[in-house]
PDB file of C-alpha atoms in Angstrom:
ATOM      1  CA  MET A 138      74.428  60.198   4.058  1.00 47.00           C
ATOM      2  CA  LEU A 139      74.392  59.399   0.348  1.00 50.00           C
ATOM      3  CA  ARG A 140      75.020  63.037  -0.579  1.00 52.00           C
ATOM      4  CA  GLU A 141      77.946  63.217   1.861  1.00 53.00           C
ATOM      5  CA  SER A 142      79.365  60.021   0.398  1.00 49.00           C
ATOM      6  CA  LEU A 143      79.171  61.318  -3.167  1.00 50.00           C
ATOM      7  CA  ASP A 144      80.786  64.622  -2.199  1.00 51.00           C
ATOM      8  CA  THR A 145      83.714  62.918  -0.469  1.00 47.00           C
ATOM      9  CA  PRO A 146      86.530  62.272  -2.965  1.00 46.00           C
ATOM     10  CA  ASP A 147      87.994  59.318  -1.090  1.00 40.00           C
ATOM     11  CA  SER A 148      84.718  57.676  -0.117  1.00 50.00           C
ATOM     12  CA  GLU A 149      84.711  53.946  -0.652  1.00 73.00           C
ATOM     13  CA  PHE A 150      83.469  53.116  -4.131  1.00 74.00           C
ATOM     14  CA  VAL A 151      81.711  49.852  -3.262  1.00 80.00           C
ATOM     15  CA  CYS A 152      79.792  51.554  -0.441  1.00 82.00           C
ATOM     16  CA  GLN A 153      78.593  54.323  -2.777  1.00 77.00           C
ATOM     17  CA  VAL A 154      77.247  51.912  -5.365  1.00 79.00           C
ATOM     18  CA  ALA A 155      75.743  49.616  -2.731  1.00 80.00           C
ATOM     19  CA  THR A 156      73.907  52.617  -1.262  1.00 80.00           C
ATOM     20  CA  PHE A 157      72.418  53.494  -4.657  1.00 75.00           C
ATOM     21  CA  LEU A 158      71.360  49.902  -5.268  1.00 78.00           C
ATOM     22  CA  THR A 159      69.771  49.642  -1.842  1.00 81.00           C
ATOM     23  CA  ILE A 160      67.751  52.818  -2.367  1.00 79.00           C
ATOM     24  CA  LEU A 161      66.664  51.801  -5.873  1.00 75.00           C
ATOM     25  CA  MET A 162      65.560  48.347  -4.736  1.00 75.00           C
ATOM     26  CA  ILE A 163      63.768  49.509  -1.584  1.00 80.00           C
ATOM     27  CA  GLU A 164      61.889  52.293  -3.348  1.00 73.00           C
ATOM     28  CA  GLY A 165      61.394  50.457  -6.638  1.00 70.00           C
ATOM     29  CA  ALA A 166      60.521  46.968  -5.441  1.00 77.00           C
ATOM     30  CA  TYR A 167      59.065  47.478  -1.964  1.00 78.00           C
ATOM     31  CA  SER A 168      57.759  51.039  -1.699  1.00 72.00           C
ATOM     32  CA  THR A 169      54.128  51.840  -2.494  1.00 71.00           C
ATOM     33  CA  GLU A 170      55.074  55.416  -3.395  1.00 72.00           C
ATOM     34  CA  VAL A 171      54.868  55.757  -7.180  1.00 67.00           C
ATOM     35  CA  TYR A 172      57.748  57.288  -9.179  1.00 64.00           C
ATOM     36  CA  SER A 173      59.961  57.862  -6.099  1.00 67.00           C
ATOM     37  CA  TRP A 174      62.793  55.607  -7.262  1.00 74.00           C
ATOM     38  CA  ARG A 175      63.155  57.473 -10.586  1.00 72.00           C
ATOM     39  CA  SER A 176      64.452  60.523  -8.727  1.00 71.00           C
ATOM     40  CA  HIS A 177      67.729  58.707  -8.101  1.00 70.00           C
ATOM     41  CA  PHE A 178      68.521  58.228 -11.784  1.00 63.00           C
ATOM     42  CA  LYS A 179      70.328  61.545 -12.187  1.00 61.00           C
ATOM     43  CA  GLY A 180      72.571  60.769  -9.246  1.00 69.00           C
ATOM     44  CA  ALA A 181      73.189  57.306 -10.607  1.00 68.00           C
ATOM     45  CA  ALA A 182      74.112  58.719 -14.021  1.00 63.00           C
ATOM     46  CA  ALA A 183      76.632  61.021 -12.347  1.00 69.00           C
ATOM     47  CA  LEU A 184      78.124  58.081 -10.484  1.00 72.00           C
ATOM     48  CA  VAL A 185      78.321  56.028 -13.683  1.00 69.00           C
ATOM     49  CA  SER A 186      80.173  58.887 -15.396  1.00 68.00           C
ATOM     50  CA  LYS A 187      82.638  58.934 -12.514  1.00 72.00           C
ATOM     51  CA  MET A 188      83.066  55.171 -12.815  1.00 70.00           C
ATOM     52  CA  LEU A 189      83.850  55.458 -16.525  1.00 71.00           C
ATOM     53  CA  HIS A 190      86.526  58.063 -15.848  1.00 72.00           C
ATOM     54  CA  GLY A 191      88.203  56.173 -13.015  1.00 72.00           C
ATOM     55  CA  ARG A 192      87.457  52.572 -14.068  1.00 74.00           C
ATOM     56  CA  ASP A 193      86.533  51.942 -10.440  1.00 72.00           C
ATOM     57  CA  TRP A 194      85.125  48.499 -11.218  1.00 71.00           C
ATOM     58  CA  THR A 195      88.672  47.202 -11.722  1.00 71.00           C
ATOM     59  CA  GLN A 196      89.576  47.797  -8.068  1.00 73.00           C
ATOM     60  CA  SER A 197      88.427  44.375  -6.887  1.00 75.00           C
ATOM     61  CA  SER A 198      86.071  41.494  -7.552  1.00 76.00           C
ATOM     62  CA  ASP A 199      83.501  43.103  -5.250  1.00 78.00           C
ATOM     63  CA  ALA A 200      83.788  46.374  -7.175  1.00 77.00           C
ATOM     64  CA  TRP A 201      83.111  44.603 -10.470  1.00 75.00           C
ATOM     65  CA  VAL A 202      80.097  42.704  -9.097  1.00 76.00           C
ATOM     66  CA  ILE A 203      78.527  45.817  -7.567  1.00 76.00           C
ATOM     67  CA  SER A 204      79.259  47.884 -10.703  1.00 76.00           C
ATOM     68  CA  GLN A 205      77.523  45.457 -13.015  1.00 76.00           C
ATOM     69  CA  SER A 206      74.580  45.195 -10.620  1.00 76.00           C
ATOM     70  CA  LEU A 207      74.089  48.967 -10.754  1.00 77.00           C
ATOM     71  CA  ALA A 208      74.467  49.152 -14.531  1.00 75.00           C
ATOM     72  CA  LEU A 209      72.089  46.230 -15.074  1.00 76.00           C
ATOM     73  CA  SER A 210      69.530  47.651 -12.673  1.00 76.00           C
ATOM     74  CA  LEU A 211      69.506  50.993 -14.470  1.00 75.00           C
ATOM     75  CA  GLU A 212      69.322  49.361 -17.900  1.00 75.00           C
ATOM     76  CA  ILE A 213      66.505  46.952 -17.022  1.00 76.00           C
ATOM     77  CA  ALA A 214      64.635  49.777 -15.281  1.00 74.00           C
ATOM     78  CA  GLN A 215      64.585  51.768 -18.517  1.00 74.00           C
ATOM     79  CA  THR A 216      62.540  49.103 -20.321  1.00 76.00           C
ATOM     80  CA  GLY A 217      59.457  50.329 -18.478  1.00 72.00           C
ATOM     81  CA  HIS A 218      60.076  54.055 -18.911  1.00 62.00           C
ATOM     82  CA  VAL A 219      56.950  55.903 -20.070  1.00 54.00           C
ATOM     83  CA  ASP A 220      58.424  59.394 -20.318  1.00 54.00           C
ATOM     84  CA  SER A 221      60.238  60.923 -23.257  1.00 42.00           C
ATOM     85  CA  GLU A 222      63.263  61.615 -21.091  1.00 49.00           C
ATOM     86  CA  ARG A 223      65.785  58.801 -21.151  1.00 50.00           C
ATOM     87  CA  HIS A 224      68.951  58.262 -19.226  1.00 49.00           C
ATOM     88  CA  ALA A 225      72.103  59.390 -20.944  1.00 46.00           C
ATOM     89  CA  GLY A 226      74.739  57.253 -22.617  1.00 56.00           C
ATOM     90  CA  PRO A 227      77.095  56.513 -19.685  1.00 60.00           C
ATOM     91  CA  THR A 228      75.122  53.455 -18.554  1.00 63.00           C
ATOM     92  CA  GLY A 229      75.359  51.882 -21.991  1.00 65.00           C
ATOM     93  CA  MET A 230      79.077  52.626 -22.155  1.00 68.00           C
ATOM     94  CA  LEU A 231      79.594  51.114 -18.718  1.00 70.00           C
ATOM     95  CA  LEU A 232      77.742  47.973 -19.779  1.00 68.00           C
ATOM     96  CA  ASP A 233      79.955  47.720 -22.862  1.00 69.00           C
ATOM     97  CA  ALA A 234      83.031  47.886 -20.645  1.00 69.00           C
ATOM     98  CA  LEU A 235      81.746  45.409 -18.069  1.00 69.00           C
ATOM     99  CA  SER A 236      80.324  42.874 -20.524  1.00 65.00           C
ATOM    100  CA  THR A 237      83.741  41.809 -21.783  1.00 64.00           C
ATOM    101  CA  ARG A 238      83.773  39.244 -18.958  1.00 66.00           C
ATOM    102  CA  SER A 239      82.063  35.927 -19.681  1.00 60.00           C
ATOM    103  CA  ASP A 240      80.207  35.918 -16.346  1.00 61.00           C
ATOM    104  CA  PHE A 241      78.598  39.301 -17.019  1.00 59.00           C
ATOM    105  CA  GLY A 242      74.923  39.184 -16.060  1.00 57.00           C
ATOM    106  CA  TYR A 243      75.034  36.341 -13.594  1.00 55.00           C
ATOM    107  CA  THR A 244      73.900  38.533 -10.676  1.00 56.00           C
ATOM    108  CA  ILE A 245      70.381  38.698 -12.148  1.00 62.00           C
ATOM    109  CA  GLY A 246      70.451  35.270 -13.795  1.00 58.00           C
ATOM    110  CA  SER A 247      70.734  36.443 -17.376  1.00 60.00           C
ATOM    111  CA  PRO A 248      73.171  35.419 -20.117  1.00 59.00           C
ATOM    112  CA  ARG A 249      75.590  38.042 -21.391  1.00 64.00           C
ATOM    113  CA  ALA A 250      74.068  37.957 -24.900  1.00 61.00           C
ATOM    114  CA  ALA A 251      70.615  38.866 -23.581  1.00 63.00           C
ATOM    115  CA  LEU A 252      71.815  41.812 -21.513  1.00 64.00           C
ATOM    116  CA  LYS A 253      73.989  43.225 -24.276  1.00 64.00           C
ATOM    117  CA  ALA A 254      70.947  42.939 -26.537  1.00 62.00           C
ATOM    118  CA  ILE A 255      68.764  44.828 -24.060  1.00 63.00           C
ATOM    119  CA  SER A 256      71.360  47.595 -23.800  1.00 65.00           C
ATOM    120  CA  THR A 257      71.628  47.846 -27.568  1.00 60.00           C
ATOM    121  CA  LEU A 258      67.837  47.822 -27.857  1.00 56.00           C
ATOM    122  CA  GLN A 259      67.547  50.712 -25.428  1.00 58.00           C
ATOM    123  CA  ARG A 260      69.843  52.806 -27.571  1.00 58.00           C
ATOM    124  CA  ALA A 261      68.255  51.551 -30.785  1.00 53.00           C
ATOM    125  CA  ASP A 262      64.799  52.447 -29.492  1.00 54.00           C
ATOM    126  CA  ARG A 263      65.929  56.059 -29.133  1.00 53.00           C
ATOM    127  CA  VAL A 264      67.213  56.185 -32.721  1.00 50.00           C
ATOM    128  CA  LYS A 265      65.183  53.420 -34.377  1.00 50.00           C
ATOM    129  CA  ASP A 266      63.798  55.733 -37.039  1.00 46.00           C
ATOM    130  CA  ASP A 267      67.321  56.364 -38.305  1.00 49.00           C
ATOM    131  CA  ASP A 268      68.334  52.810 -39.159  1.00 51.00           C
ATOM    132  CA  GLY A 269      66.013  49.808 -39.097  1.00 53.00           C
ATOM    133  CA  LEU A 270      68.826  47.483 -40.146  1.00 54.00           C
ATOM    134  CA  ALA A 271      70.378  47.600 -36.683  1.00 60.00           C
ATOM    135  CA  LEU A 272      67.322  45.906 -35.184  1.00 60.00           C
ATOM    136  CA  ASP A 273      67.232  43.242 -37.912  1.00 66.00           C
ATOM    137  CA  ASN A 274      70.895  42.376 -37.326  1.00 67.00           C
ATOM    138  CA  LEU A 275      70.328  42.197 -33.579  1.00 62.00           C
ATOM    139  CA  GLU A 276      67.390  39.842 -34.086  1.00 66.00           C
ATOM    140  CA  VAL A 277      69.676  37.446 -35.964  1.00 68.00           C
ATOM    141  CA  GLU A 278      72.227  37.591 -33.128  1.00 62.00           C
ATOM    142  CA  ILE A 279      69.586  36.741 -30.515  1.00 63.00           C
ATOM    143  CA  SER A 280      68.232  33.909 -32.669  1.00 67.00           C
ATOM    144  CA  ASP A 281      71.740  32.436 -32.907  1.00 66.00           C
ATOM    145  CA  ALA A 282      72.140  32.718 -29.129  1.00 60.00           C
ATOM    146  CA  LEU A 283      68.840  30.881 -28.592  1.00 61.00           C
ATOM    147  CA  ARG A 284      69.931  28.015 -30.842  1.00 66.00           C
ATOM    148  CA  ILE A 285      73.234  27.722 -28.978  1.00 62.00           C
ATOM    149  CA  LEU A 286      71.448  27.646 -25.615  1.00 54.00           C
ATOM    150  CA  ASP A 287      68.960  25.046 -26.861  1.00 61.00           C
ATOM    151  CA  SER A 288      71.771  22.792 -28.072  1.00 63.00           C
ATOM    152  CA  MET A 289      73.556  23.196 -24.738  1.00 53.00           C
ATOM    153  CA  GLN A 290      70.379  22.199 -22.897  1.00 51.00           C
ATOM    154  CA  ASP A 291      69.948  19.087 -25.076  1.00 56.00           C
ATOM    155  CA  GLU A 292      73.529  18.051 -24.383  1.00 52.00           C
ATOM    156  CA  ASP A 293      73.028  18.565 -20.653  1.00 49.00           C
ATOM    157  CA  ALA A 294      69.810  16.526 -20.635  1.00 49.00           C
ATOM    158  CA  GLU A 295      71.607  13.611 -22.308  1.00 49.00           C
ATOM    159  CA  HIS A 296      74.599  13.981 -20.022  1.00 46.00           C
ATOM    160  CA  GLN A 297      72.428  14.106 -16.899  1.00 45.00           C
ATOM    161  CA  SER A 298      71.246  10.521 -17.360  1.00 46.00           C
ATOM    162  CA  ASN A 299      74.811   9.339 -16.774  1.00 47.00           C
ATOM    163  CA  PHE A 300      74.996  10.814 -13.276  1.00 41.00           C
ATOM    164  CA  HIS A 301      73.926   8.808 -10.251  1.00 40.00           C
ATOM    165  CA  LYS A 302      75.765  10.264  -7.299  1.00 45.00           C
ATOM    166  CA  GLU A 303      73.780  12.707  -5.158  1.00 46.00           C
ATOM    167  CA  HIS A 304      76.390  15.464  -5.414  1.00 45.00           C
ATOM    168  CA  SER A 305      76.547  15.208  -9.200  1.00 55.00           C
ATOM    169  CA  GLN A 306      72.769  15.214  -9.476  1.00 58.00           C
ATOM    170  CA  ARG A 307      72.608  18.331  -7.333  1.00 62.00           C
ATOM    171  CA  ASN A 308      75.123  20.096  -9.590  1.00 79.00           C
ATOM    172  CA  GLU A 309      73.169  19.062 -12.661  1.00 85.00           C
ATOM    173  CA  ARG A 310      69.972  20.434 -11.143  1.00 88.00           C
ATOM    174  CA  MET A 311      71.554  23.825 -10.465  1.00 87.00           C
ATOM    175  CA  ASP A 312      73.015  23.964 -13.972  1.00 86.00           C
ATOM    176  CA  TYR A 313      69.621  23.140 -15.464  1.00 90.00           C
ATOM    177  CA  LEU A 314      67.874  25.818 -13.380  1.00 91.00           C
ATOM    178  CA  ALA A 315      70.470  28.373 -14.492  1.00 85.00           C
ATOM    179  CA  LYS A 316      69.885  27.477 -18.134  1.00 85.00           C
ATOM    180  CA  LEU A 317      66.112  27.715 -17.704  1.00 91.00           C
ATOM    181  CA  HIS A 318      66.539  31.209 -16.275  1.00 88.00           C
ATOM    182  CA  SER A 319      68.934  32.180 -19.076  1.00 83.00           C
ATOM    183  CA  ARG A 320      66.549  30.945 -21.747  1.00 88.00           C
ATOM    184  CA  MET A 321      63.687  32.881 -20.159  1.00 92.00           C
ATOM    185  CA  PHE A 322      65.748  36.048 -20.525  1.00 87.00           C
ATOM    186  CA  LEU A 323      66.750  35.315 -24.113  1.00 84.00           C
ATOM    187  CA  ASN A 324      63.185  34.588 -25.229  1.00 89.00           C
ATOM    188  CA  ALA A 325      61.923  37.682 -23.412  1.00 90.00           C
ATOM    189  CA  VAL A 326      64.537  39.778 -25.221  1.00 83.00           C
ATOM    190  CA  PHE A 327      63.172  38.391 -28.480  1.00 84.00           C
ATOM    191  CA  ILE A 328      59.666  39.510 -27.463  1.00 90.00           C
ATOM    192  CA  TYR A 329      60.954  42.928 -26.453  1.00 86.00           C
ATOM    193  CA  LEU A 330      62.860  43.268 -29.728  1.00 78.00           C
ATOM    194  CA  LYS A 331      59.926  42.339 -31.928  1.00 82.00           C
ATOM    195  CA  ARG A 332      57.539  44.587 -30.004  1.00 84.00           C
ATOM    196  CA  LEU A 333      59.744  47.580 -30.797  1.00 76.00           C
ATOM    197  CA  LYS A 334      58.673  47.224 -34.408  1.00 77.00           C
ATOM    198  CA  PRO A 335      55.349  48.918 -35.261  1.00 80.00           C
ATOM    199  CA  GLY A 336      52.395  46.621 -35.878  1.00 91.00           C
ATOM    200  CA  VAL A 337      53.760  43.494 -34.196  1.00 92.00           C
ATOM    201  CA  THR A 338      50.897  41.523 -32.632  1.00 98.00           C
ATOM    202  CA  PRO A 339      50.927  39.002 -29.757  1.00 98.00           C
ATOM    203  CA  SER A 340      50.541  36.163 -32.279  1.00 98.00           C
ATOM    204  CA  GLN A 341      53.888  37.099 -33.821  1.00 97.00           C
ATOM    205  CA  VAL A 342      55.697  36.558 -30.517  1.00 97.00           C
ATOM    206  CA  SER A 343      53.513  33.738 -29.172  1.00 98.00           C
ATOM    207  CA  ILE A 344      56.191  31.058 -29.581  1.00 96.00           C
ATOM    208  CA  TYR A 345      58.544  33.064 -27.356  1.00 95.00           C
ATOM    209  CA  THR A 346      55.774  33.947 -24.916  1.00 98.00           C
ATOM    210  CA  SER A 347      54.862  30.292 -24.438  1.00 98.00           C
ATOM    211  CA  SER A 348      58.513  29.299 -24.085  1.00 96.00           C
ATOM    212  CA  VAL A 349      59.167  31.840 -21.317  1.00 97.00           C
ATOM    213  CA  LEU A 350      56.058  30.825 -19.399  1.00 98.00           C
ATOM    214  CA  LYS A 351      56.658  27.080 -19.730  1.00 98.00           C
ATOM    215  CA  ASP A 352      60.254  27.503 -18.555  1.00 97.00           C
ATOM    216  CA  MET A 353      58.987  29.613 -15.666  1.00 97.00           C
ATOM    217  CA  SER A 354      56.538  26.864 -14.699  1.00 98.00           C
ATOM    218  CA  THR A 355      59.282  24.234 -14.880  1.00 97.00           C
ATOM    219  CA  PHE A 356      61.473  26.460 -12.710  1.00 96.00           C
ATOM    220  CA  LEU A 357      58.713  26.589 -10.096  1.00 96.00           C
ATOM    221  CA  ASP A 358      58.126  22.828 -10.358  1.00 96.00           C
ATOM    222  CA  MET A 359      61.791  22.304  -9.507  1.00 96.00           C
ATOM    223  CA  ASP A 360      61.585  24.671  -6.505  1.00 94.00           C
ATOM    224  CA  GLY A 361      64.187  26.879  -8.139  1.00 91.00           C
ATOM    225  CA  GLY A 362      63.367  29.866  -5.947  1.00 88.00           C
ATOM    226  CA  SER A 363      62.571  33.425  -6.969  1.00 83.00           C
ATOM    227  CA  ILE A 364      62.481  34.314 -10.663  1.00 88.00           C
ATOM    228  CA  SER A 365      63.581  37.633 -12.131  1.00 88.00           C
ATOM    229  CA  ILE A 366      60.451  39.639 -12.853  1.00 94.00           C
ATOM    230  CA  TRP A 367      61.585  41.093 -16.207  1.00 93.00           C
ATOM    231  CA  PRO A 368      61.336  38.027 -18.487  1.00 94.00           C
ATOM    232  CA  VAL A 369      58.084  36.768 -16.958  1.00 98.00           C
ATOM    233  CA  PHE A 370      56.449  40.194 -17.144  1.00 98.00           C
ATOM    234  CA  VAL A 371      57.533  40.823 -20.750  1.00 97.00           C
ATOM    235  CA  ALA A 372      55.965  37.504 -21.751  1.00 98.00           C
ATOM    236  CA  ALA A 373      52.884  37.794 -19.549  1.00 99.00           C
ATOM    237  CA  VAL A 374      51.642  41.052 -21.076  1.00 99.00           C
ATOM    238  CA  GLU A 375      51.607  39.335 -24.493  1.00 99.00           C
ATOM    239  CA  ALA A 376      49.905  36.136 -23.269  1.00 99.00           C
ATOM    240  CA  CYS A 377      46.619  35.448 -25.055  1.00 99.00           C
ATOM    241  CA  ALA A 378      46.170  31.669 -25.050  1.00 98.00           C
ATOM    242  CA  PRO A 379      44.233  30.376 -22.014  1.00 98.00           C
ATOM    243  CA  SER A 380      47.030  27.901 -21.241  1.00 98.00           C
ATOM    244  CA  ASP A 381      49.623  30.696 -21.209  1.00 99.00           C
ATOM    245  CA  ARG A 382      47.469  32.892 -18.990  1.00 99.00           C
ATOM    246  CA  ASP A 383      46.983  29.987 -16.590  1.00 99.00           C
ATOM    247  CA  LEU A 384      50.768  29.739 -16.263  1.00 98.00           C
ATOM    248  CA  VAL A 385      50.943  33.474 -15.518  1.00 99.00           C
ATOM    249  CA  ARG A 386      48.283  33.046 -12.824  1.00 98.00           C
ATOM    250  CA  ARG A 387      50.450  30.380 -11.282  1.00 97.00           C
ATOM    251  CA  TRP A 388      53.272  32.937 -11.125  1.00 97.00           C
ATOM    252  CA  PHE A 389      50.824  35.418  -9.537  1.00 97.00           C
ATOM    253  CA  GLU A 390      50.122  32.875  -6.801  1.00 95.00           C
ATOM    254  CA  PHE A 391      53.834  32.282  -6.185  1.00 94.00           C
ATOM    255  CA  SER A 392      54.736  35.988  -6.270  1.00 92.00           C
ATOM    256  CA  SER A 393      51.947  36.994  -3.902  1.00 88.00           C
ATOM    257  CA  ARG A 394      53.717  35.080  -1.145  1.00 89.00           C
ATOM    258  CA  LEU A 395      56.878  37.168  -1.512  1.00 87.00           C
ATOM    259  CA  GLY A 396      55.327  40.379  -0.178  1.00 86.00           C
ATOM    260  CA  ILE A 397      57.089  42.548  -2.771  1.00 90.00           C
ATOM    261  CA  GLU A 398      55.196  45.609  -4.024  1.00 90.00           C
ATOM    262  CA  ASN A 399      56.418  45.530  -7.621  1.00 91.00           C
ATOM    263  CA  ARG A 400      55.011  41.984  -7.962  1.00 94.00           C
ATOM    264  CA  VAL A 401      51.637  43.385  -6.908  1.00 94.00           C
ATOM    265  CA  GLN A 402      52.028  46.174  -9.471  1.00 94.00           C
ATOM    266  CA  ALA A 403      53.008  43.643 -12.129  1.00 96.00           C
ATOM    267  CA  ARG A 404      49.792  41.717 -11.575  1.00 97.00           C
ATOM    268  CA  GLN A 405      47.711  44.908 -11.802  1.00 97.00           C
ATOM    269  CA  ILE A 406      49.320  45.884 -15.101  1.00 98.00           C
ATOM    270  CA  ILE A 407      49.181  42.408 -16.646  1.00 99.00           C
ATOM    271  CA  GLU A 408      45.533  41.836 -15.749  1.00 99.00           C
ATOM    272  CA  MET A 409      44.571  45.284 -17.057  1.00 99.00           C
ATOM    273  CA  VAL A 410      46.423  44.600 -20.329  1.00 99.00           C
ATOM    274  CA  TRP A 411      44.501  41.345 -20.696  1.00 99.00           C
ATOM    275  CA  GLU A 412      41.195  43.028 -19.871  1.00 99.00           C
ATOM    276  CA  THR A 413      41.863  45.867 -22.311  1.00 99.00           C
ATOM    277  CA  ARG A 414      42.967  43.521 -25.096  1.00 99.00           C
ATOM    278  CA  ASP A 415      39.950  41.240 -24.621  1.00 99.00           C
ATOM    279  CA  SER A 416      37.585  44.217 -24.573  1.00 98.00           C
ATOM    280  CA  VAL A 417      39.043  45.787 -27.731  1.00 98.00           C
ATOM    281  CA  ALA A 418      38.982  42.426 -29.504  1.00 98.00           C
ATOM    282  CA  ASP A 419      35.345  41.919 -28.541  1.00 98.00           C
ATOM    283  CA  GLU A 420      34.364  45.397 -29.723  1.00 98.00           C
ATOM    284  CA  THR A 421      36.230  45.241 -33.034  1.00 97.00           C
ATOM    285  CA  GLY A 422      35.789  41.573 -33.876  1.00 98.00           C
ATOM    286  CA  CYS A 423      39.553  41.259 -34.162  1.00 97.00           C
ATOM    287  CA  PRO A 424      41.108  38.085 -32.693  1.00 98.00           C
ATOM    288  CA  VAL A 425      42.618  38.643 -29.253  1.00 98.00           C
ATOM    289  CA  GLU A 426      46.029  37.466 -30.440  1.00 98.00           C
ATOM    290  CA  GLU A 427      45.986  40.090 -33.211  1.00 98.00           C
ATOM    291  CA  THR A 428      45.053  42.964 -30.885  1.00 98.00           C
ATOM    292  CA  ILE A 429      47.927  45.241 -29.889  1.00 98.00           C
ATOM    293  CA  VAL A 430      47.983  46.798 -26.416  1.00 98.00           C
ATOM    294  CA  ASP A 431      51.026  48.739 -25.192  1.00 95.00           C
ATOM    295  CA  TRP A 432      51.576  47.818 -21.554  1.00 96.00           C
ATOM    296  CA  THR A 433      53.503  51.047 -20.859  1.00 92.00           C
ATOM    297  CA  THR A 434      50.377  53.006 -21.794  1.00 93.00           C
ATOM    298  CA  VAL A 435      48.312  50.811 -19.477  1.00 96.00           C
ATOM    299  CA  GLN A 436      50.674  51.297 -16.541  1.00 94.00           C
ATOM    300  CA  GLN A 437      50.619  55.047 -17.125  1.00 92.00           C
ATOM    301  CA  ALA A 438      46.815  55.019 -16.994  1.00 95.00           C
ATOM    302  CA  LEU A 439      47.021  53.062 -13.737  1.00 95.00           C
ATOM    303  CA  GLY A 440      49.438  55.604 -12.266  1.00 92.00           C
ATOM    304  CA  ILE A 441      52.174  52.986 -11.875  1.00 91.00           C
ATOM    305  CA  ASP A 442      55.879  53.172 -12.682  1.00 88.00           C
ATOM    306  CA  ILE A 443      57.114  49.624 -12.207  1.00 89.00           C
ATOM    307  CA  LEU A 444      60.700  48.605 -11.553  1.00 86.00           C
ATOM    308  CA  LEU A 445      61.132  45.273 -13.332  1.00 89.00           C
ATOM    309  CA  LEU A 446      63.793  43.866 -11.012  1.00 81.00           C
TER     310      LEU A 446
END
């Protein structure tokens, strides 16, 4: 059905993209068959190229929402790629086109700055040996975004005390949950950025790791619902302090009730990273927080290819 849809010139655009997203999510998040969802990347790249040519996302509000969901899914998925082959440039170009809107990223609960940073990081990672300055400049941009978000949260906390009506309190709660989720993404991007640089240890990202995990715990305390796996996972694999690992275990307990396969895979990878790091630290006498373990290498050894969505 998907092949027939792609081969039909006048097939409905939204239906095509929705079909791709459905397949990617079912096979990537729920299927126990390893690597199966990667096989759809070539078809997705072809669809993205078609979208760039026809600017299909401008057709309607639904078209824009579904277009950004596909582009974001493909971009986030690449952060866990263990092979040398990477997806081509069209996805990055599509993200550049879509991210001009201020609400870009809301479908996965991430601020626009974080997602643009991830996209840039993906491209920078492929050419990072050519120009290290690009990463340094991006780090400054993310740091500025974090300060802005922190100041916004402080203002909201002060403003919240002035609200007494139930409806207003409910709106404030939703705004606060959204900002928690946004800050989790931003801090996780900082971790991801720093870990691209050779020799960066868990101790050098520990402030961001703790921030993500504390915000995650607060989100759960407030019954905020499901949390995007990407920021929690990126922080969890760098967690070394017992208090941070306890927070991750709390997320394990929550996620286990969802019945989603990639949450099970996430736990396997995270616990193996911890076990490997602790073992290497014990053997070498190096502090755990100074011991580097690449989680993508661990997942490869486990025969897993996780979709972090």
